[in-house]
CSV table of C-alpha atoms and ligand atoms in Angstrom, one decimal:
chain,number,residue,atom,x,y,z
W,183,MET,CA,-4.9,28.9,77.9
W,184,THR,CA,-5.9,27.2,74.5
W,185,THR,CA,-9.3,25.9,73.5
W,186,PHE,CA,-8.3,22.3,73.3
W,187,GLY,CA,-5.7,22.5,75.9
W,188,SER,CA,-5.8,19.0,77.3
W,189,ILE,CA,-5.1,17.6,73.8
W,190,ASN,CA,-1.8,17.3,72.4
W,191,LYS,CA,-0.8,17.1,68.7
W,192,ILE,CA,-1.9,13.8,67.3
W,193,GLU,CA,0.9,11.7,66.1
W,194,PHE,CA,1.2,8.6,64.2
W,195,GLU,CA,1.9,5.6,66.3
W,196,GLY,CA,1.0,2.7,64.1
W,197,ARG,CA,-1.3,-0.2,63.8
W,198,HIS,CA,-0.6,-1.6,67.3
W,199,SER,CA,-1.2,1.6,69.2
W,200,ARG,CA,-4.0,1.7,71.7
W,201,ASN,CA,-3.7,5.5,72.3
W,202,PRO,CA,-7.2,6.9,71.2
W,203,LEU,CA,-5.5,10.2,70.2
W,204,ALA,CA,-2.9,8.7,67.9
W,205,PHE,CA,-3.1,7.8,64.2
W,206,LYS,CA,-2.9,4.0,63.5
W,207,TYR,CA,-2.6,4.1,59.7
W,208,TYR,CA,-2.4,7.8,58.7
W,209,ASN,CA,1.3,8.7,58.6
W,210,PRO,CA,1.4,11.8,56.6
W,211,GLN,CA,5.0,11.6,55.3
W,212,GLU,CA,4.7,7.7,54.4
W,213,VAL,CA,5.0,7.4,50.6
W,214,VAL,CA,2.4,5.1,49.1
W,215,ALA,CA,2.1,4.7,45.4
W,216,GLY,CA,4.8,7.4,44.5
W,217,LYS,CA,3.4,10.4,46.8
W,218,THR,CA,3.1,10.9,50.6
W,219,MET,CA,-0.2,10.2,52.3
W,220,GLU,CA,-0.6,13.8,52.9
W,221,GLU,CA,-0.3,14.5,49.3
W,222,HIS,CA,-2.7,11.9,48.3
W,223,LEU,CA,-5.4,12.7,50.7
W,224,ARG,CA,-5.3,16.4,51.1
W,225,PHE,CA,-7.7,16.2,54.2
W,226,ALA,CA,-10.0,19.1,55.2
W,227,ILE,CA,-11.9,20.0,58.1
W,228,SER,CA,-15.3,21.1,57.5
W,229,TYR,CA,-15.9,24.3,59.5
W,230,TRP,CA,-19.8,23.9,59.7
W,231,HIS,CA,-19.9,20.5,61.3
W,232,THR,CA,-16.8,21.0,63.6
W,233,PHE,CA,-17.1,24.7,64.7
W,234,THR,CA,-20.6,25.7,64.1
W,235,GLY,CA,-22.4,22.5,64.6
W,236,GLU,CA,-24.2,22.2,68.0
W,237,GLY,CA,-25.4,18.5,67.9
W,238,SER,CA,-29.0,19.7,67.2
W,239,ASP,CA,-31.5,17.5,65.3
W,240,PRO,CA,-35.1,18.1,64.1
W,241,PHE,CA,-36.3,17.0,67.6
W,242,GLY,CA,-33.8,18.8,69.9
W,243,GLY,CA,-31.4,21.8,70.3
W,244,LYS,CA,-27.9,21.9,71.2
W,245,THR,CA,-26.0,19.2,73.2
W,246,ALA,CA,-22.3,19.9,72.1
W,247,ILE,CA,-20.2,21.3,75.0
W,248,ARG,CA,-17.5,23.8,73.5
W,249,ALA,CA,-15.2,26.2,75.1
W,250,TRP,CA,-16.7,29.1,72.8
W,251,ASP,CA,-20.3,28.5,74.1
W,252,HIS,CA,-20.2,31.8,76.3
W,253,TYR,CA,-19.7,34.2,73.2
W,254,THR,CA,-22.4,35.4,70.8
W,255,GLY,CA,-22.3,37.4,67.6
W,256,LEU,CA,-19.0,38.5,66.1
W,257,ASP,CA,-17.2,37.4,69.4
W,258,LEU,CA,-18.5,33.9,68.9
W,259,ALA,CA,-17.3,33.9,65.4
W,260,LYS,CA,-13.8,35.0,66.3
W,261,ALA,CA,-13.7,32.4,69.1
W,262,ARG,CA,-14.3,29.8,66.5
W,263,VAL,CA,-11.6,31.0,64.4
W,264,GLU,CA,-9.3,30.8,67.1
W,265,ALA,CA,-10.2,27.2,68.1
W,266,SER,CA,-10.3,26.3,64.4
W,267,PHE,CA,-6.6,27.0,63.9
W,268,GLU,CA,-5.6,25.1,66.9
W,269,PHE,CA,-7.5,22.2,65.9
W,270,TYR,CA,-6.0,22.2,62.3
W,271,GLU,CA,-2.5,22.3,63.9
W,272,LYS,CA,-3.2,19.5,66.4
W,273,LEU,CA,-4.5,17.2,63.7
W,274,ASP,CA,-1.9,18.5,61.2
W,275,VAL,CA,-4.5,18.8,58.4
W,276,PRO,CA,-3.4,20.7,55.3
W,277,PHE,CA,-7.0,22.1,54.5
W,278,PHE,CA,-10.3,23.5,55.8
W,279,CYS,CA,-13.7,24.3,54.1
W,280,PHE,CA,-16.5,26.7,55.0
W,281,HIS,CA,-19.7,28.2,53.9
W,282,ASP,CA,-19.9,32.2,54.3
W,283,ARG,CA,-22.6,31.8,57.1
W,284,ASP,CA,-20.5,29.3,59.0
W,285,ILE,CA,-17.8,31.7,59.7
W,286,ALA,CA,-19.6,34.9,60.3
W,287,PRO,CA,-23.1,35.9,61.4
W,288,GLU,CA,-25.7,37.4,59.3
W,289,GLY,CA,-26.6,41.2,60.0
W,290,ASN,CA,-29.9,43.0,59.3
W,291,THR,CA,-29.0,43.9,55.7
W,292,LEU,CA,-26.6,42.6,53.0
W,293,GLN,CA,-24.3,45.5,53.7
W,294,GLU,CA,-24.1,44.4,57.6
W,295,THR,CA,-23.7,40.8,56.6
W,296,ASN,CA,-20.8,41.6,54.2
W,297,LYS,CA,-19.2,43.7,56.9
W,298,ASN,CA,-19.2,40.9,59.4
W,299,LEU,CA,-17.9,38.6,56.9
W,300,ASP,CA,-15.0,40.9,56.0
W,301,VAL,CA,-14.0,41.0,59.8
W,302,ILE,CA,-13.8,37.3,60.0
W,303,VAL,CA,-12.2,36.8,56.7
W,304,SER,CA,-9.4,39.2,57.6
W,305,MET,CA,-8.8,37.4,60.9
W,306,ILE,CA,-8.9,34.1,59.2
W,307,LYS,CA,-6.3,35.5,56.6
W,308,ASP,CA,-4.0,36.5,59.4
W,309,TYR,CA,-4.0,33.1,61.0
W,310,MET,CA,-3.4,31.6,57.6
W,311,LYS,CA,0.1,33.6,57.3
W,312,THR,CA,1.5,31.5,60.0
W,313,SER,CA,-0.6,28.2,59.6
W,314,LYS,CA,0.3,25.5,57.0
W,315,THR,CA,-3.4,24.9,56.7
W,316,LYS,CA,-5.1,26.3,53.7
W,317,LEU,CA,-8.7,26.8,52.3
W,318,LEU,CA,-9.7,23.8,50.1
W,319,TRP,CA,-12.9,25.2,49.3
W,320,ASN,CA,-15.4,27.8,50.2
W,321,THR,CA,-19.0,28.1,49.2
W,322,ALA,CA,-22.2,30.2,50.1
W,323,ASN,CA,-24.7,29.0,52.3
W,324,MET,CA,-27.9,29.9,50.2
W,325,PHE,CA,-30.2,27.4,51.9
W,326,SER,CA,-30.6,28.3,55.6
W,327,ASN,CA,-32.1,31.8,55.5
W,328,ALA,CA,-36.0,31.9,55.0
W,329,ARG,CA,-35.6,34.0,51.9
W,330,PHE,CA,-34.5,31.0,50.0
W,331,THR,CA,-37.5,29.1,50.8
W,332,HIS,CA,-38.5,28.9,47.0
W,333,GLY,CA,-35.0,28.2,46.0
W,334,ALA,CA,-31.8,30.3,45.3
W,335,GLY,CA,-30.6,30.0,41.7
W,336,THR,CA,-33.9,28.3,41.1
W,337,THR,CA,-36.1,30.6,42.9
W,338,CYS,CA,-39.5,31.8,41.3
W,339,ASN,CA,-38.8,35.3,42.7
W,340,ALA,CA,-36.4,37.5,40.8
W,341,ASP,CA,-35.4,39.7,44.0
W,342,VAL,CA,-34.3,36.5,45.7
W,343,TYR,CA,-32.3,35.6,42.5
W,344,ALA,CA,-30.5,39.0,42.5
W,345,TYR,CA,-29.7,38.4,46.4
W,346,VAL,CA,-28.2,35.1,45.3
W,347,GLY,CA,-26.1,36.9,42.7
W,348,ALA,CA,-24.8,39.4,45.2
W,349,GLN,CA,-24.1,36.7,47.8
W,350,LEU,CA,-22.2,34.4,45.2
W,351,LYS,CA,-20.2,37.6,44.2
W,352,LYS,CA,-19.1,38.2,47.5
W,353,SER,CA,-18.4,34.5,48.1
W,354,LEU,CA,-16.3,34.4,45.1
W,355,GLU,CA,-14.3,37.6,46.4
W,356,VAL,CA,-13.7,35.8,49.8
W,357,GLY,CA,-12.5,32.6,47.8
W,358,LYS,CA,-10.1,34.8,45.9
W,359,GLU,CA,-8.9,36.5,49.2
W,360,LEU,CA,-8.2,33.6,51.1
W,361,GLY,CA,-6.7,31.6,48.1
W,362,ALA,CA,-9.2,28.9,48.0
W,363,GLN,CA,-8.1,26.0,45.8
W,364,ASN,CA,-11.9,25.2,44.8
W,365,TYR,CA,-15.1,26.9,44.8
W,366,VAL,CA,-18.0,24.5,45.6
W,367,PHE,CA,-21.7,24.8,44.5
W,368,TRP,CA,-24.1,22.6,46.5
W,369,GLY,CA,-27.7,23.4,45.6
W,370,GLY,CA,-29.4,23.2,49.0
W,371,ARG,CA,-32.7,24.6,47.7
W,372,GLU,CA,-32.2,24.2,44.0
W,373,GLY,CA,-35.1,21.7,43.6
W,374,TYR,CA,-38.8,21.5,43.9
W,375,GLU,CA,-41.5,20.1,45.9
W,376,THR,CA,-44.4,19.9,43.3
W,377,LEU,CA,-44.6,20.5,39.7
W,378,LEU,CA,-48.2,22.0,40.3
W,379,ASN,CA,-46.5,25.2,41.1
W,380,THR,CA,-43.0,24.7,39.3
W,381,ASP,CA,-41.5,26.1,35.9
W,382,MET,CA,-38.8,23.5,35.8
W,383,GLU,CA,-37.4,24.6,32.5
W,384,LEU,CA,-37.1,28.4,33.6
W,385,GLU,CA,-35.6,27.4,37.0
W,386,LEU,CA,-33.0,25.1,35.2
W,387,ASP,CA,-32.2,27.8,32.7
W,388,ASN,CA,-31.7,30.4,35.5
W,389,LEU,CA,-29.5,28.1,37.5
W,390,ALA,CA,-27.2,27.6,34.4
W,391,LYS,CA,-27.2,31.3,33.9
W,392,LEU,CA,-26.1,31.9,37.4
W,393,TYR,CA,-23.0,29.5,37.0
W,394,HIS,CA,-22.2,31.3,33.9
W,395,MET,CA,-22.1,34.5,35.7
W,396,ALA,CA,-20.0,33.0,38.3
W,397,ILE,CA,-17.4,31.7,35.7
W,398,GLN,CA,-17.5,35.2,34.1
W,399,TYR,CA,-16.9,37.0,37.5
W,400,ALA,CA,-14.3,34.6,38.7
W,401,LYS,CA,-12.4,35.4,35.6
W,402,GLU,CA,-12.8,39.1,35.9
W,403,ILE,CA,-11.3,39.2,39.4
W,404,GLY,CA,-8.6,36.5,38.7
W,405,PHE,CA,-10.0,33.9,41.0
W,406,ASP,CA,-8.8,30.7,39.6
W,407,ALA,CA,-10.3,28.1,41.8
W,408,GLN,CA,-11.4,24.7,40.3
W,409,PHE,CA,-15.4,25.1,40.4
W,410,LEU,CA,-17.1,22.2,41.8
W,411,ILE,CA,-20.7,20.9,41.9
W,412,GLU,CA,-21.9,18.6,44.7
W,413,PRO,CA,-24.8,16.4,43.7
W,414,LYS,CA,-27.4,15.2,46.2
W,415,PRO,CA,-30.7,13.4,45.4
W,416,LYS,CA,-32.9,14.9,48.2
W,417,GLU,CA,-32.9,16.9,51.3
W,418,PRO,CA,-34.0,19.7,51.8
W,419,THR,CA,-36.3,19.3,48.7
W,420,LYS,CA,-37.8,16.0,47.4
W,421,HIS,CA,-36.5,16.6,43.9
W,422,GLN,CA,-33.0,18.3,43.7
W,423,TYR,CA,-31.8,19.0,40.4
W,424,ASP,CA,-28.3,17.8,40.9
W,425,PHE,CA,-29.4,14.2,41.8
W,426,ASP,CA,-26.3,12.4,41.2
W,427,ALA,CA,-23.0,12.5,39.3
W,428,ALA,CA,-24.6,11.5,35.8
W,429,THR,CA,-27.6,13.9,36.1
W,430,THR,CA,-25.2,16.7,37.0
W,431,ILE,CA,-22.9,15.9,34.3
W,432,ALA,CA,-25.9,15.9,31.7
W,433,PHE,CA,-27.0,19.3,33.1
W,434,LEU,CA,-23.5,20.7,32.8
W,435,GLN,CA,-23.3,19.6,29.2
W,436,LYS,CA,-26.6,20.8,28.0
W,437,TYR,CA,-25.8,24.3,29.1
W,438,GLY,CA,-22.0,24.3,27.8
W,439,LEU,CA,-20.8,24.3,31.4
W,440,LYS,CA,-18.9,21.0,31.5
W,441,ASP,CA,-15.5,22.4,30.8
W,442,TYR,CA,-15.6,24.7,33.7
W,443,PHE,CA,-16.7,22.3,36.5
W,444,LYS,CA,-15.8,19.1,38.1
W,445,LEU,CA,-17.9,17.3,40.9
W,446,ASN,CA,-17.5,17.3,44.5
W,447,LEU,CA,-19.0,13.8,45.4
W,448,GLU,CA,-20.1,13.0,48.9
W,449,ALA,CA,-20.5,9.3,50.2
W,450,ASN,CA,-23.9,9.8,52.0
W,451,HIS,CA,-25.3,11.8,49.1
W,452,ALA,CA,-24.4,8.7,46.9
W,453,THR,CA,-26.3,6.1,49.2
W,454,LEU,CA,-29.3,8.5,49.4
W,455,ALA,CA,-29.2,8.4,45.6
W,456,GLY,CA,-29.3,4.7,45.8
W,457,HIS,CA,-25.6,4.3,44.6
W,458,THR,CA,-22.3,3.3,46.2
W,459,PHE,CA,-19.8,6.0,46.7
W,460,GLU,CA,-17.5,4.2,44.3
W,461,HIS,CA,-20.2,4.1,41.7
W,462,GLU,CA,-20.4,8.0,41.8
W,463,CYS,CA,-16.7,8.2,41.7
W,464,ARG,CA,-16.5,5.8,38.8
W,465,VAL,CA,-19.2,7.7,36.7
W,466,ALA,CA,-17.3,10.9,37.5
W,467,ARG,CA,-13.8,9.4,36.7
W,468,ILE,CA,-14.7,8.0,33.2
W,469,ASN,CA,-16.1,11.4,32.3
W,470,GLY,CA,-13.1,13.3,33.5
W,471,MET,CA,-15.0,15.0,36.1
W,472,LEU,CA,-13.8,13.6,39.7
W,473,GLY,CA,-12.7,16.6,41.4
W,474,SER,CA,-13.1,16.4,45.2
W,475,LEU,CA,-14.6,14.1,47.9
W,476,ASP,CA,-16.8,15.1,50.8
W,477,ALA,CA,-16.0,12.0,53.1
W,478,ASN,CA,-18.6,10.7,55.4
W,479,GLN,CA,-21.1,7.8,55.7
W,480,GLY,CA,-24.6,7.3,55.9
W,481,ASP,CA,-26.5,4.8,58.2
W,482,LEU,CA,-28.3,2.6,55.7
W,483,LEU,CA,-31.0,1.8,58.3
W,484,LEU,CA,-32.0,5.6,58.2
W,485,GLY,CA,-33.2,7.3,55.0
W,486,TRP,CA,-31.7,10.7,55.6
W,487,ASP,CA,-28.2,12.4,55.6
W,488,THR,CA,-26.6,11.4,58.9
W,489,ASP,CA,-23.2,12.7,57.7
W,490,GLU,CA,-21.3,10.1,59.9
W,491,PHE,CA,-17.5,9.9,60.0
W,492,PRO,CA,-16.2,7.3,57.5
W,493,GLN,CA,-15.2,4.1,59.2
W,494,ASP,CA,-16.2,1.6,56.4
W,495,LEU,CA,-13.1,0.3,55.2
W,496,TYR,CA,-14.5,-1.4,52.3
W,497,SER,CA,-16.0,1.7,51.1
W,498,THR,CA,-12.9,3.9,51.7
W,499,THR,CA,-10.8,1.2,49.9
W,500,LEU,CA,-13.0,1.1,46.7
W,501,THR,CA,-13.3,4.9,47.0
W,502,MET,CA,-9.5,5.3,47.2
W,503,TYR,CA,-9.2,2.8,44.4
W,504,GLU,CA,-11.1,5.3,42.0
W,505,VAL,CA,-9.0,8.1,43.1
W,506,LEU,CA,-5.7,6.4,42.5
W,507,GLN,CA,-7.1,5.2,39.1
W,508,ASN,CA,-7.9,8.9,38.5
W,509,GLY,CA,-4.5,9.7,38.9
W,510,GLY,CA,-5.2,11.5,42.3
W,511,LEU,CA,-7.6,14.5,43.0
W,512,ASP,CA,-5.3,17.2,41.7
W,513,ARG,CA,-6.6,20.4,43.3
W,514,GLY,CA,-9.4,18.5,45.1
W,515,GLY,CA,-9.1,16.8,48.6
W,516,VAL,CA,-11.0,14.8,51.2
W,517,ASN,CA,-13.2,17.0,53.2
W,518,PHE,CA,-14.8,15.5,56.2
W,519,ASP,CA,-18.5,16.6,55.7
W,520,ALA,CA,-19.1,14.7,58.7
W,521,LYS,CA,-20.4,15.4,62.3
W,522,VAL,CA,-20.0,13.7,65.6
W,523,ARG,CA,-23.2,12.1,66.8
W,524,ARG,CA,-25.5,14.0,69.2
W,525,GLY,CA,-24.4,11.9,72.0
W,526,SER,CA,-20.8,12.5,71.5
W,527,PHE,CA,-20.9,16.0,72.8
W,528,GLU,CA,-17.5,16.4,74.4
W,529,PRO,CA,-14.7,18.4,72.6
W,530,GLU,CA,-12.4,15.4,72.5
W,531,ASP,CA,-15.1,13.5,70.5
W,532,LEU,CA,-14.3,15.9,67.7
W,533,PHE,CA,-10.6,14.6,67.7
W,534,TYR,CA,-11.6,10.9,68.2
W,535,ALA,CA,-13.9,11.2,65.0
W,536,HIS,CA,-11.4,13.0,62.9
W,537,VAL,CA,-8.7,10.4,63.8
W,538,ALA,CA,-11.0,7.6,62.9
W,539,GLY,CA,-12.1,9.0,59.7
W,540,MET,CA,-8.3,9.8,58.7
W,541,ASP,CA,-7.3,6.4,59.6
W,542,ALA,CA,-10.0,4.7,57.6
W,543,TYR,CA,-9.0,6.8,54.4
W,544,ALA,CA,-5.3,6.2,55.1
W,545,LYS,CA,-6.0,2.3,55.2
W,546,GLY,CA,-8.2,2.7,52.2
W,547,LEU,CA,-5.5,4.3,50.3
W,548,LYS,CA,-3.0,1.7,51.3
W,549,VAL,CA,-5.2,-1.3,50.4
W,550,ALA,CA,-6.3,0.4,47.1
W,551,ALA,CA,-2.7,1.0,46.1
W,552,LYS,CA,-1.7,-2.6,46.8
W,553,LEU,CA,-4.8,-3.9,44.9
W,554,ILE,CA,-3.7,-1.9,41.8
W,555,GLU,CA,0.0,-2.8,42.3
W,556,ASP,CA,-1.0,-6.5,42.4
W,557,ARG,CA,-3.4,-5.9,39.5
W,558,ALA,CA,-5.9,-7.9,41.7
W,559,LEU,CA,-9.0,-6.7,39.8
W,560,GLU,CA,-7.6,-5.5,36.5
W,561,ASP,CA,-6.3,-8.8,35.3
W,562,PHE,CA,-9.7,-10.4,36.3
W,563,ILE,CA,-11.5,-7.6,34.4
W,564,ALA,CA,-9.2,-7.6,31.4
W,565,ASN,CA,-9.8,-11.3,30.9
W,566,ARG,CA,-13.5,-11.0,31.4
W,567,TYR,CA,-13.7,-8.6,28.5
W,568,ARG,CA,-11.1,-10.4,26.2
W,569,SER,CA,-13.8,-11.2,23.8
W,570,PHE,CA,-13.6,-7.5,22.8
W,571,ARG,CA,-10.0,-7.6,21.7
W,572,GLU,CA,-10.6,-10.0,18.9
W,573,GLY,CA,-12.9,-10.9,16.1
W,574,ILE,CA,-16.3,-9.5,16.1
W,575,GLY,CA,-15.6,-7.8,19.5
W,576,ALA,CA,-12.9,-6.0,18.4
W,577,GLU,CA,-14.9,-4.7,15.4
W,578,VAL,CA,-17.5,-3.4,18.0
W,579,VAL,CA,-14.6,-1.7,19.8
W,580,ALA,CA,-13.3,-0.1,16.7
W,581,GLY,CA,-16.7,1.1,15.7
W,582,LYS,CA,-16.7,-1.0,12.5
W,583,ALA,CA,-19.7,-3.2,13.3
W,584,THR,CA,-23.2,-2.9,11.9
W,585,LEU,CA,-26.3,-4.7,12.7
W,586,GLN,CA,-25.9,-6.7,9.4
W,587,SER,CA,-22.4,-7.8,10.6
W,588,LEU,CA,-23.4,-8.5,14.1
W,589,GLU,CA,-26.4,-10.6,12.5
W,590,GLN,CA,-24.1,-12.4,10.3
W,591,TYR,CA,-21.9,-13.4,13.0
W,592,ALA,CA,-24.8,-14.4,15.5
W,593,LEU,CA,-26.4,-16.6,12.6
W,594,ASN,CA,-23.1,-18.5,12.5
W,595,ASN,CA,-22.6,-18.8,16.0
W,596,PRO,CA,-25.2,-21.0,17.6
W,597,THR,CA,-23.5,-21.8,20.8
W,598,ILE,CA,-22.9,-18.8,23.4
W,599,LYS,CA,-20.8,-19.6,26.2
W,600,ASN,CA,-20.8,-17.4,29.4
W,601,GLU,CA,-18.4,-17.3,32.2
W,602,SER,CA,-18.9,-16.8,35.9
W,603,GLY,CA,-18.4,-13.1,37.3
W,604,ARG,CA,-16.8,-14.5,40.3
W,605,LEU,CA,-18.3,-12.0,42.8
W,606,GLU,CA,-18.0,-13.8,45.9
W,607,LEU,CA,-14.4,-14.7,45.1
W,608,LEU,CA,-13.4,-11.3,44.4
W,609,ARG,CA,-15.0,-10.0,47.7
W,610,ALA,CA,-13.1,-12.7,49.5
W,611,THR,CA,-10.0,-11.4,48.0
W,612,ILE,CA,-10.8,-7.8,48.9
W,613,ASN,CA,-11.2,-9.1,52.3
W,614,GLN,CA,-7.8,-10.5,52.4
W,615,TYR,CA,-6.2,-7.2,51.2
W,616,ILE,CA,-8.1,-5.2,53.9
W,617,LEU,CA,-7.0,-7.6,56.5
W,618,GLY,CA,-3.3,-7.2,55.4
W,619,ASP,CA,-2.9,-10.8,54.5
W,620,LEU,CA,-2.0,-10.2,51.0
N,104,XUL,C1,-25.2,19.1,52.5
N,104,XUL,C2,-23.8,19.2,52.1
N,104,XUL,C3,-23.1,20.6,52.4
N,104,XUL,C4,-22.2,20.9,51.2
N,104,XUL,C5,-21.7,22.2,51.0
N,104,XUL,O1,-25.6,18.0,52.4
N,104,XUL,O2,-23.1,18.2,52.0
N,104,XUL,O3,-22.8,20.9,53.5
N,104,XUL,O4,-21.1,20.0,51.3
N,104,XUL,O5,-22.7,23.2,51.0
N,105,CO,CO1,-21.1,18.0,51.4
């Protein structure tokens, strides 16, 4: 008997299918803009939401009904691994992602914790031998345990910092062991609540030192994963140091780290920062820093990180537009850092949710590819900036203009004529593309 016994492999049935357990748009082998959908999207399942998550929220505990509910400790961890590979296969996804503490329970000491981790890592490695599903990225959970209450890499306590170093070292070893293509740093506790008790400069210096140590150690052990930092503006702390893409890039630049990292951008983190997801992707892209995506969506009526499955086609379209313009995600992918709602507690909801998210991204990919092919936005934008291709504008672009030359031009050009930005027209056009009418 398998964990998700009643559910068969999810197949592509096309846009008219009414089968809830079939893909309507995600057709893995279909070629879009020169690559298969599977190659473009590189979907990953997040272990924490799908197998470790229980539907709890700050006001109540577990609601999820899962086949592994009756197990505890390492047996529970093993049952989840078994379930996870069945799940990957049924959805035919190429990747998964985890935190160290998602896959194995903590022991009473670091030694015990590492031993638990070893048991589960070797089990996962065995499953990976016969599964097509690979590890997109792993990471270290340095935020849940009480020891991280004052931060991890930005703690005020050197003993905690040393623990963090040890945990990170082990986590990099796990990544190498399982052939992770990327390694993610999300600074859950890397921020502060009040300046009244905080040495911000020391905290940031120490965080940068930790990243340098990680680069050094990865090199030593031959772990060649792409390092990714995942920005988030708030939660759990009020001020998170990796607020958004621009802040994170500035931090990496200041500390000589920029060449060693890219960004793992998350949709709900973008909206919490007051940005759209496509804005974050654009900032990363024009700085050569677009690495990977945590696909989800927030609820704009709620001020916290709801991690819902992505269904907003407007957003997936404009996000995939950035990805395509970036030439793809290279070693990154589209990881569903998303959880079923507390009220969606049955195992099949996990499948409905992933089908919905994969279809939303597949449709976004197809629409974005068509927009680019038709130059639906490019021609308009090129025309909008045409004044920078000739005369004084071309001099600005060439770096030849001075304040004197600009003044001279302005004095001799008494009439300035602006043109409409046509926002409403462009939105209507995007709607036509999403509806498949163009
Ligand atoms: C938290 C979050 C994390 C990271 C990995 O908001 O997004 O799960 O993706 O630590
Ligand atoms: Co995330």
